[in-house]
PDB file of C-alpha atoms in Angstrom:
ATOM      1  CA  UNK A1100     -57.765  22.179   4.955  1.00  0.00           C
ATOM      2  CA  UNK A1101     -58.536  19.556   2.462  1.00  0.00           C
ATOM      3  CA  UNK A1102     -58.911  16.679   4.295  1.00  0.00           C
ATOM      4  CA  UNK A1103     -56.675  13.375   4.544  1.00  0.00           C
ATOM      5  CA  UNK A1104     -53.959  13.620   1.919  1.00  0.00           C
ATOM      6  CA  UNK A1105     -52.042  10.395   1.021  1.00  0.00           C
ATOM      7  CA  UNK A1106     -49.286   9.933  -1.098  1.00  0.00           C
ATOM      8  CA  UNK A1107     -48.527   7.868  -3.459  1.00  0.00           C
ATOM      9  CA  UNK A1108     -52.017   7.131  -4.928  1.00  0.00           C
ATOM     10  CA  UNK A1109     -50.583   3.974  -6.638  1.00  0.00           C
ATOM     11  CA  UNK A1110     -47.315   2.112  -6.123  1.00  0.00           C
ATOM     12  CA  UNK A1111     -46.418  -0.742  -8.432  1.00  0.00           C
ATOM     13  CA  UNK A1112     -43.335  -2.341  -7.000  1.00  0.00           C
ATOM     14  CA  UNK A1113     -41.577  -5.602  -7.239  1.00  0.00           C
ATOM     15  CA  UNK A1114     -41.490  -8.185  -4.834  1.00  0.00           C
ATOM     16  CA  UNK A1115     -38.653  -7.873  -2.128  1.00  0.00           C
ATOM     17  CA  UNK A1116     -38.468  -3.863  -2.941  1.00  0.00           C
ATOM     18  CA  UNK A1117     -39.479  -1.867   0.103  1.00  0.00           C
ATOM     19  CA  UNK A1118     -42.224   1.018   0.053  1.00  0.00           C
ATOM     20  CA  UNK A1119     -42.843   4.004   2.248  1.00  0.00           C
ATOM     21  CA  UNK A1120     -46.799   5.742   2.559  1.00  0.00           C
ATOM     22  CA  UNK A1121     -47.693   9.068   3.688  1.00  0.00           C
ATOM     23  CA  UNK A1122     -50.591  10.297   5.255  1.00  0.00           C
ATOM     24  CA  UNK A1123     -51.531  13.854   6.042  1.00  0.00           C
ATOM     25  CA  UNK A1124     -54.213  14.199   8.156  1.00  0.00           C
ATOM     26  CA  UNK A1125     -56.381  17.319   9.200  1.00  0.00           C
ATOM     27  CA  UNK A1126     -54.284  19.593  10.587  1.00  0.00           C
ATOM     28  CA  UNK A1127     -56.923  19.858  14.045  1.00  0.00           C
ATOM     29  CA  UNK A1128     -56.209  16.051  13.985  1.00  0.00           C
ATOM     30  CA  UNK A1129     -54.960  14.061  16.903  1.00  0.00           C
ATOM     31  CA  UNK A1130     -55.825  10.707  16.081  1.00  0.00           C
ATOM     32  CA  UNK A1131     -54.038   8.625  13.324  1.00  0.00           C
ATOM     33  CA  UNK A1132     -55.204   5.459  11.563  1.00  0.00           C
ATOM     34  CA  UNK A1133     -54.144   3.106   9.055  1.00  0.00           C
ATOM     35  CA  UNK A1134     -56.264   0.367   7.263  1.00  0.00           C
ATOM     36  CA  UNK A1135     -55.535  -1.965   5.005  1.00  0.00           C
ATOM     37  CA  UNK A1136     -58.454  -3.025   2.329  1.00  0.00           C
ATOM     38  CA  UNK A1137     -58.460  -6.093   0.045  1.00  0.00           C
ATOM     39  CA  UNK A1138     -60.550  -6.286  -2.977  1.00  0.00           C
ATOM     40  CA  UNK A1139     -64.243  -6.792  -1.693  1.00  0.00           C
ATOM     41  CA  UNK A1140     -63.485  -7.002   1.615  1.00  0.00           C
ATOM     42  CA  UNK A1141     -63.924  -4.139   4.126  1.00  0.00           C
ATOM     43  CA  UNK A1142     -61.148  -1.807   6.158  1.00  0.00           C
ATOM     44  CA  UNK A1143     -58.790  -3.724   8.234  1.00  0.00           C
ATOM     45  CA  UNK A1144     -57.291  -1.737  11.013  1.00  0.00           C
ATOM     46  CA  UNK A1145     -53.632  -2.054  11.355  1.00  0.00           C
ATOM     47  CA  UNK A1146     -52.487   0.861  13.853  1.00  0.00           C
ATOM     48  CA  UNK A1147     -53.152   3.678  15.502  1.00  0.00           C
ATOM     49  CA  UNK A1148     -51.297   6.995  17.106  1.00  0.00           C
ATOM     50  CA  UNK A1149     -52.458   9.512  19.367  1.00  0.00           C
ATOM     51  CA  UNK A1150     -50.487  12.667  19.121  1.00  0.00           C
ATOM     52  CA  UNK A1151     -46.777  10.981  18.313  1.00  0.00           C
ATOM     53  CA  UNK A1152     -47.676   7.504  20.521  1.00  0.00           C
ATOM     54  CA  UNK A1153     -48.455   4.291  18.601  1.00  0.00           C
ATOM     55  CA  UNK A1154     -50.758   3.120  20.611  1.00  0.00           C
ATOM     56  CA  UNK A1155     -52.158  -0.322  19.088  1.00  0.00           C
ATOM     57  CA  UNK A1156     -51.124  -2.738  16.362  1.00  0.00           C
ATOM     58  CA  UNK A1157     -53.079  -5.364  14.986  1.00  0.00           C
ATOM     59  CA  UNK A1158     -51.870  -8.608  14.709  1.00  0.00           C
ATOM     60  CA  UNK A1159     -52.229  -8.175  11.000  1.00  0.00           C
ATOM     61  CA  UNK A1160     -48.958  -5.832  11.038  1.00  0.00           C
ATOM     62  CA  UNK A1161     -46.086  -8.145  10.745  1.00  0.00           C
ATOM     63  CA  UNK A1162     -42.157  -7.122  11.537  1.00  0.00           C
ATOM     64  CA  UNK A1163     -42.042  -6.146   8.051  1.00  0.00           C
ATOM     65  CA  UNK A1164     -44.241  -3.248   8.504  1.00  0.00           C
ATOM     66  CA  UNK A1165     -43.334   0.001  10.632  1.00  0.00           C
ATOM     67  CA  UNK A1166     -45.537   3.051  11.305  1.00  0.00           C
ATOM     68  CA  UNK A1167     -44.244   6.595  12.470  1.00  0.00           C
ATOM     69  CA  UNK A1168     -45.772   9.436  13.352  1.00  0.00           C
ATOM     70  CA  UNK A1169     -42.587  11.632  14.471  1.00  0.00           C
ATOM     71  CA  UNK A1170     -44.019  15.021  15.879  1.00  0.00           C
ATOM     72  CA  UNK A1171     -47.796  14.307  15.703  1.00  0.00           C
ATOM     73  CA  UNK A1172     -48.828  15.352  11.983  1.00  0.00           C
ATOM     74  CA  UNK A1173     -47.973  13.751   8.904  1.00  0.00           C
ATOM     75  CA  UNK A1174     -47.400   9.704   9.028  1.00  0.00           C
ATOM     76  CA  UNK A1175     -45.359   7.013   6.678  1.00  0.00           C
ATOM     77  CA  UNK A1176     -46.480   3.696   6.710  1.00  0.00           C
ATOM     78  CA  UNK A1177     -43.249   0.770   5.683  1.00  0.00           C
ATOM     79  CA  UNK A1178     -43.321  -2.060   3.851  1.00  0.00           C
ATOM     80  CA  UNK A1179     -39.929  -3.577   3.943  1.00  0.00           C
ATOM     81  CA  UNK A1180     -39.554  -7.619   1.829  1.00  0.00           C
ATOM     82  CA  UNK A1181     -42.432  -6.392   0.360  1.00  0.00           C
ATOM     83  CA  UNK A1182     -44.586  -9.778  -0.609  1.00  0.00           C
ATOM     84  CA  UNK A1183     -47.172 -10.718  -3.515  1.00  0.00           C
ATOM     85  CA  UNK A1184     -49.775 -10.720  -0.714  1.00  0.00           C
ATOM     86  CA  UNK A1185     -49.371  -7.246   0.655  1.00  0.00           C
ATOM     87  CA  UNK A1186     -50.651  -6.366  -2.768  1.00  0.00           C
ATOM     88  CA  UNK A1187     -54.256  -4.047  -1.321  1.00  0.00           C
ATOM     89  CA  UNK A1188     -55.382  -0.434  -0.833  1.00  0.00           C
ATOM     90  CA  UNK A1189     -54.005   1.328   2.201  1.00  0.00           C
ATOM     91  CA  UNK A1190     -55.998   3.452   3.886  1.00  0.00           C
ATOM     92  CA  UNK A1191     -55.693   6.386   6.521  1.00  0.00           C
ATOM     93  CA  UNK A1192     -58.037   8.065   8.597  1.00  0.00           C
ATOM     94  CA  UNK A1193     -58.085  11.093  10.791  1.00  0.00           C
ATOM     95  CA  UNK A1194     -59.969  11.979  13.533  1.00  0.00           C
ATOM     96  CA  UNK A1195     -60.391  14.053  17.348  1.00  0.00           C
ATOM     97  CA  UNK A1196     -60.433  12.262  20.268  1.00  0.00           C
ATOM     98  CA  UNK A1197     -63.976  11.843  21.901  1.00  0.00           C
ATOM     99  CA  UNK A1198     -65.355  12.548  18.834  1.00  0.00           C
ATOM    100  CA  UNK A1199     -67.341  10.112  16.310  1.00  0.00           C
ATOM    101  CA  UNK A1200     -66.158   9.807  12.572  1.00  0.00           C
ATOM    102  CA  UNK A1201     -63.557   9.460  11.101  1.00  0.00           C
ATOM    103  CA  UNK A1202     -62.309  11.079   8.002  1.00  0.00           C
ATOM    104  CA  UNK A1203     -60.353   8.812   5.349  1.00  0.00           C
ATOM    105  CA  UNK A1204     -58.367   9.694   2.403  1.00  0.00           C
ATOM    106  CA  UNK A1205     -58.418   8.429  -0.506  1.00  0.00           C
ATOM    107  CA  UNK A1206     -55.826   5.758  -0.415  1.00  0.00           C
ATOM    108  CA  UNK A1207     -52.896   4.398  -1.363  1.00  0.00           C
ATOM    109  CA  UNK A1208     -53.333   1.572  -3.876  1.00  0.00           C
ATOM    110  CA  UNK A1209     -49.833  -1.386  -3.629  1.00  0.00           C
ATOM    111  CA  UNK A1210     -49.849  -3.752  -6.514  1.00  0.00           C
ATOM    112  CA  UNK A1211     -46.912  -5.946  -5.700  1.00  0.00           C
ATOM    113  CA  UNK A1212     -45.784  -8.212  -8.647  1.00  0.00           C
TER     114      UNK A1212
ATOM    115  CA  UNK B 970     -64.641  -9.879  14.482  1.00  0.00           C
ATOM    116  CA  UNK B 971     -67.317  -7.878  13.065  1.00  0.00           C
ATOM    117  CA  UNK B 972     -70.350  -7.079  15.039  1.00  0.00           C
ATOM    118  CA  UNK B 973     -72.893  -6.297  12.677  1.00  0.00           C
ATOM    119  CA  UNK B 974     -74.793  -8.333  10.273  1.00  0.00           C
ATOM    120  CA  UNK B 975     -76.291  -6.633   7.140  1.00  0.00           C
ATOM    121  CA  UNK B 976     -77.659  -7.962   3.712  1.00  0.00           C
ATOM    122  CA  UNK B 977     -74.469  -7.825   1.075  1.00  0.00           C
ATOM    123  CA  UNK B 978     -76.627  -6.280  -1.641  1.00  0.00           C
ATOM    124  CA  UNK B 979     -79.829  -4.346  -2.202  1.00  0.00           C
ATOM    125  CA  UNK B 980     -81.216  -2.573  -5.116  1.00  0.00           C
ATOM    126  CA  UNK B 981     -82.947   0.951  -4.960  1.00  0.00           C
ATOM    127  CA  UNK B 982     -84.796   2.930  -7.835  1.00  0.00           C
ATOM    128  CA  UNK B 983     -83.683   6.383  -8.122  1.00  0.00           C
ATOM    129  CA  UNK B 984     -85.381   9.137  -6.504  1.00  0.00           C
ATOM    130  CA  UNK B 985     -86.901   6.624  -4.262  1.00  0.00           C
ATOM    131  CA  UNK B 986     -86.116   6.351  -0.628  1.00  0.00           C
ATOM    132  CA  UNK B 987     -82.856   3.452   0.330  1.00  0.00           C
ATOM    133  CA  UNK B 988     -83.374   1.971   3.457  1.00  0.00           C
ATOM    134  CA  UNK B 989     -80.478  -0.244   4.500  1.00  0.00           C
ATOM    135  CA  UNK B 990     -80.991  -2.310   7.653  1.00  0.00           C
ATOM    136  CA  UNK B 991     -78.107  -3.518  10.096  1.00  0.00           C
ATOM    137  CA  UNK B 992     -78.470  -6.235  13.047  1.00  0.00           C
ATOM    138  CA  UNK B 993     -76.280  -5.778  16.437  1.00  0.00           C
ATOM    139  CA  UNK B 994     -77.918  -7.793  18.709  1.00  0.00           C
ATOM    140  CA  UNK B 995     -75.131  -8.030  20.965  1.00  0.00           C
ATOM    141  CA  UNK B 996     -73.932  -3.926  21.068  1.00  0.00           C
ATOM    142  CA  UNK B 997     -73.287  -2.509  24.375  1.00  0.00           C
ATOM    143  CA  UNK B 998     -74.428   0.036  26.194  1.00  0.00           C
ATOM    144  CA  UNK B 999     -71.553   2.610  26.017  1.00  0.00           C
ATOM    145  CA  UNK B1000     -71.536   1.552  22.020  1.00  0.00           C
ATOM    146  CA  UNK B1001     -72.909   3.519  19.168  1.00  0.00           C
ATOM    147  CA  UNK B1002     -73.967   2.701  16.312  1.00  0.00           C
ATOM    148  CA  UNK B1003     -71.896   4.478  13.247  1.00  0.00           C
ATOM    149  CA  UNK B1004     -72.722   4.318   9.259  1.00  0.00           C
ATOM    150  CA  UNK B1005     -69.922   5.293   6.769  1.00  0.00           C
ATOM    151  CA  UNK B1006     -70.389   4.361   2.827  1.00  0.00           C
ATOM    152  CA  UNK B1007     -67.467   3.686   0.326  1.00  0.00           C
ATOM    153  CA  UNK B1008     -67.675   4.808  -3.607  1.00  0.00           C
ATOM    154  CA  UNK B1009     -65.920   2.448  -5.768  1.00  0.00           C
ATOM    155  CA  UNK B1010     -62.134   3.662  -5.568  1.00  0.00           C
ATOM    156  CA  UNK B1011     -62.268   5.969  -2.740  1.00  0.00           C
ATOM    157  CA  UNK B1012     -61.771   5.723   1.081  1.00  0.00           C
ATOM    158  CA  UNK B1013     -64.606   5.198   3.197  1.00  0.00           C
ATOM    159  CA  UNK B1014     -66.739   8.607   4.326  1.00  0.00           C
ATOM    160  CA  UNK B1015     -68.575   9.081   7.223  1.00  0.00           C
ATOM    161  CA  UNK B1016     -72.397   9.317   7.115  1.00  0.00           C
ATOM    162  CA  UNK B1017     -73.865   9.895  10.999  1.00  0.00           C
ATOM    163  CA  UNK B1018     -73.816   7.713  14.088  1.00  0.00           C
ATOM    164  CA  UNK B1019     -76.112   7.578  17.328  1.00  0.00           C
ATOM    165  CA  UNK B1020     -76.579   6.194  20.564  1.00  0.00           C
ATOM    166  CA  UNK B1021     -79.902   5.432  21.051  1.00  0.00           C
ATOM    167  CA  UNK B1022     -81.878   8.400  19.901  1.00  0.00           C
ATOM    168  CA  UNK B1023     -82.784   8.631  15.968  1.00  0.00           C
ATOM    169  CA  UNK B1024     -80.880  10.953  14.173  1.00  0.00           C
ATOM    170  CA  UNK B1025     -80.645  12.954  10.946  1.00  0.00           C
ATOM    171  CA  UNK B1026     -78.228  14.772   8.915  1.00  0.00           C
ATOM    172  CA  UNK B1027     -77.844  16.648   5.217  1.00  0.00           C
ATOM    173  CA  UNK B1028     -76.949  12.681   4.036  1.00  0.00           C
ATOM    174  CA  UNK B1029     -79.194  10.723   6.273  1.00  0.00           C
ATOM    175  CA  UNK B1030     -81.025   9.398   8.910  1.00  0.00           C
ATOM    176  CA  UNK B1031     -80.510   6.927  11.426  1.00  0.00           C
ATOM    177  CA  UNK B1032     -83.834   5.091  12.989  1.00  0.00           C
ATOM    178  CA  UNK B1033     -82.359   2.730  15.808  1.00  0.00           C
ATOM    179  CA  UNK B1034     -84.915   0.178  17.686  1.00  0.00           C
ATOM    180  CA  UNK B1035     -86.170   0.986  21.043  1.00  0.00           C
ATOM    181  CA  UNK B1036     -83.455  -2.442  22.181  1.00  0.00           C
ATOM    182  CA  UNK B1037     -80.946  -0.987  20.515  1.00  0.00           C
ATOM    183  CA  UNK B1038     -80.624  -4.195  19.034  1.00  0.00           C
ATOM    184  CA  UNK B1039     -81.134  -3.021  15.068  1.00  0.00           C
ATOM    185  CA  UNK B1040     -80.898  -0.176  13.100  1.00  0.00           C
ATOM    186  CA  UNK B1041     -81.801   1.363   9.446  1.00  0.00           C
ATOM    187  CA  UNK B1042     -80.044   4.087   7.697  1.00  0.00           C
ATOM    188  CA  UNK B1043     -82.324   6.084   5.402  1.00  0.00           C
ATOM    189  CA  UNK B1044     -81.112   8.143   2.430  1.00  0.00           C
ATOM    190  CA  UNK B1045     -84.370   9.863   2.226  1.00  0.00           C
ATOM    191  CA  UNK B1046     -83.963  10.245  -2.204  1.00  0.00           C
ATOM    192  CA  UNK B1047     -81.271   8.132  -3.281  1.00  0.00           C
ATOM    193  CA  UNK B1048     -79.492   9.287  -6.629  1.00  0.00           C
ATOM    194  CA  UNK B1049     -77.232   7.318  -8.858  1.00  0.00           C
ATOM    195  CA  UNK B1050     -74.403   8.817  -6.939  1.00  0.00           C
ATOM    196  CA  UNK B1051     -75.327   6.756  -3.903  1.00  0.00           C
ATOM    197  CA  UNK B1052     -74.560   3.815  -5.516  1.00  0.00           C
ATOM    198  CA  UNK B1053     -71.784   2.328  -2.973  1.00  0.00           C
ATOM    199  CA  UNK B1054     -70.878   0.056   0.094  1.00  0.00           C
ATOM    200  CA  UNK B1055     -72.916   0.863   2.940  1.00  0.00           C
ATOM    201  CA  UNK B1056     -70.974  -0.783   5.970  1.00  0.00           C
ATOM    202  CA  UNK B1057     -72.651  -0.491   9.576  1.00  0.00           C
ATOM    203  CA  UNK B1058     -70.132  -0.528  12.641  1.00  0.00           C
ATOM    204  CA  UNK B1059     -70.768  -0.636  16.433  1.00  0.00           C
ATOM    205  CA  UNK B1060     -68.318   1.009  18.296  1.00  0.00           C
ATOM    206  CA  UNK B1061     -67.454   2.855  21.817  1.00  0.00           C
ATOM    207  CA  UNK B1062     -66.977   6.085  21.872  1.00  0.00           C
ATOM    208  CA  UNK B1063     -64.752   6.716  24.294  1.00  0.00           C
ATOM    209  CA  UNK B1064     -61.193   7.388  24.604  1.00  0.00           C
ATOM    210  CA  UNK B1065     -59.845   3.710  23.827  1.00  0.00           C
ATOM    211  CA  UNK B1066     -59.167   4.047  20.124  1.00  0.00           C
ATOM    212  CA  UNK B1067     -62.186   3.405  18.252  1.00  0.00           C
ATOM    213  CA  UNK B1068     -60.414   1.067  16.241  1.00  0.00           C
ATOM    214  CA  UNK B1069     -63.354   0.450  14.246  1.00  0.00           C
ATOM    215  CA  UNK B1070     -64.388  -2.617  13.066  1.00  0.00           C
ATOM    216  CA  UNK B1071     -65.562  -3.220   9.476  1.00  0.00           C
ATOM    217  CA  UNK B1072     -67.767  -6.248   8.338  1.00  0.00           C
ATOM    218  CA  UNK B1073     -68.692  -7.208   4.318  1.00  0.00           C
ATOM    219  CA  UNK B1074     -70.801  -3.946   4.175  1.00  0.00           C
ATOM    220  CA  UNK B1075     -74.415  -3.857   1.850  1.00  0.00           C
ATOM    221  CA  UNK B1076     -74.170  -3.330  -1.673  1.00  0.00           C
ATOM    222  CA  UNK B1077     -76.174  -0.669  -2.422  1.00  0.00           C
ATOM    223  CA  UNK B1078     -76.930  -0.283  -6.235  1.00  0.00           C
ATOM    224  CA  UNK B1079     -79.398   2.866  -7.136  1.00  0.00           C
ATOM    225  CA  UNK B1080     -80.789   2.267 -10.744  1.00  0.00           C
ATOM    226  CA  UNK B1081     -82.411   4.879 -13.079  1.00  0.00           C
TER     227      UNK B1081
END
């Protein structure tokens, strides 16, 4: 195993367009995050799932973004309407319950224009 | 809101021991105290986290005050490749989410 995979690395998309994420996480995995990261600010949780659940969403996710985790592995993160200001690096993050540390990938970098 | 306060930049020579400090004077009991870095362009990685006892690991170590109320990690002989955001989070570890909570982070720049 390789660690968190995500997919696209970079999207470039117009504004209005929709986008769809993926995360893979480590396999062992149960635990799900995304994050969303402006530039020189730090993570920003948006959601998380245990197994298939969605468990929590931030305020920060709006009704234009939609998270699934459909049989507890792999993840896609939606943008629909997408906006000038969703424009960031998304992150997710993988971890075992009870356990400290999470491991992130390497991102998925939305320039919106 | 972020728990932690720590200084948004510090310089370190290279070779030289980096010691990053973090404040959490208001961390509860059940919380730890977890370090993770971030290298320009990539997600952030996990360094080591503890309760209340110091720790240490291949990347670092952890030295947290008897009140639990500060901490500093310790990369023991920084190299230019440790150049990155250190970010200090407080956090329970239980089975509640750990939706962890990221402040500004300390800019750590290692120089030759």
């Amino acid at each position: 195993d390789t660690g968190v995979s995500q997919d696209p690395r970079h999207k470039i998309t117009k504004r209005g367009q929709n986008v769809t994420f993926r995360c893979d996480p480590i396999s062992e995995h149960n635990r799900l995050y995304w994050y969303r990261q402006t530039l020189g600010q730090g993570p920003e949780f948006l959601t998380y799932f245990q197994n298939e659940a969605q468990l929590e969403k931030s305020r920060l996710l709006s009704d234009r973004f939609s998270a699934e985790r459909p049989k507890g592995s792999f993840s896609t993160l939606e943008i629909q309407r997408t906006e000038q200001g969703d424009s960031a690096m998304y992150l997710c993050a993988s971890s075992l319950a009870w356990i400290g540390g999470y491991t992130f990938g390497s991102g998925t970098r939305l320039t919106v224009v | 809101d972020a728990k932690t306060t720590q200084p948004p930049s510090m310089d370190c020579a290279e070779g030289r021991a980096a010691n990053l400090p973090c404040n959490h004077s208001t961390i509860s009991g059940n919380e730890y105290v977890y370090w993770y870095r971030q290298i320009h362009s990539q997600g952030p990685q996990y360094i080591i986290h503890g309760l209340k006892n110091n720790e240490t690991n291949e990347m670092a170590s952890l030295i947290i005050t008897e009140d639990r109320k500060s901490s500093t990690l310790i990369l023991p002989h920084a190299t230019l490749r440790d150049t990155a955001v250190y970010y200090c989070i407080v956090d329970a570890n239980n089975n509640a989410g750990n939706m962890l909570t990221f402040g500004g982070g300390t800019r750590l720049m290692v120089k030759p």
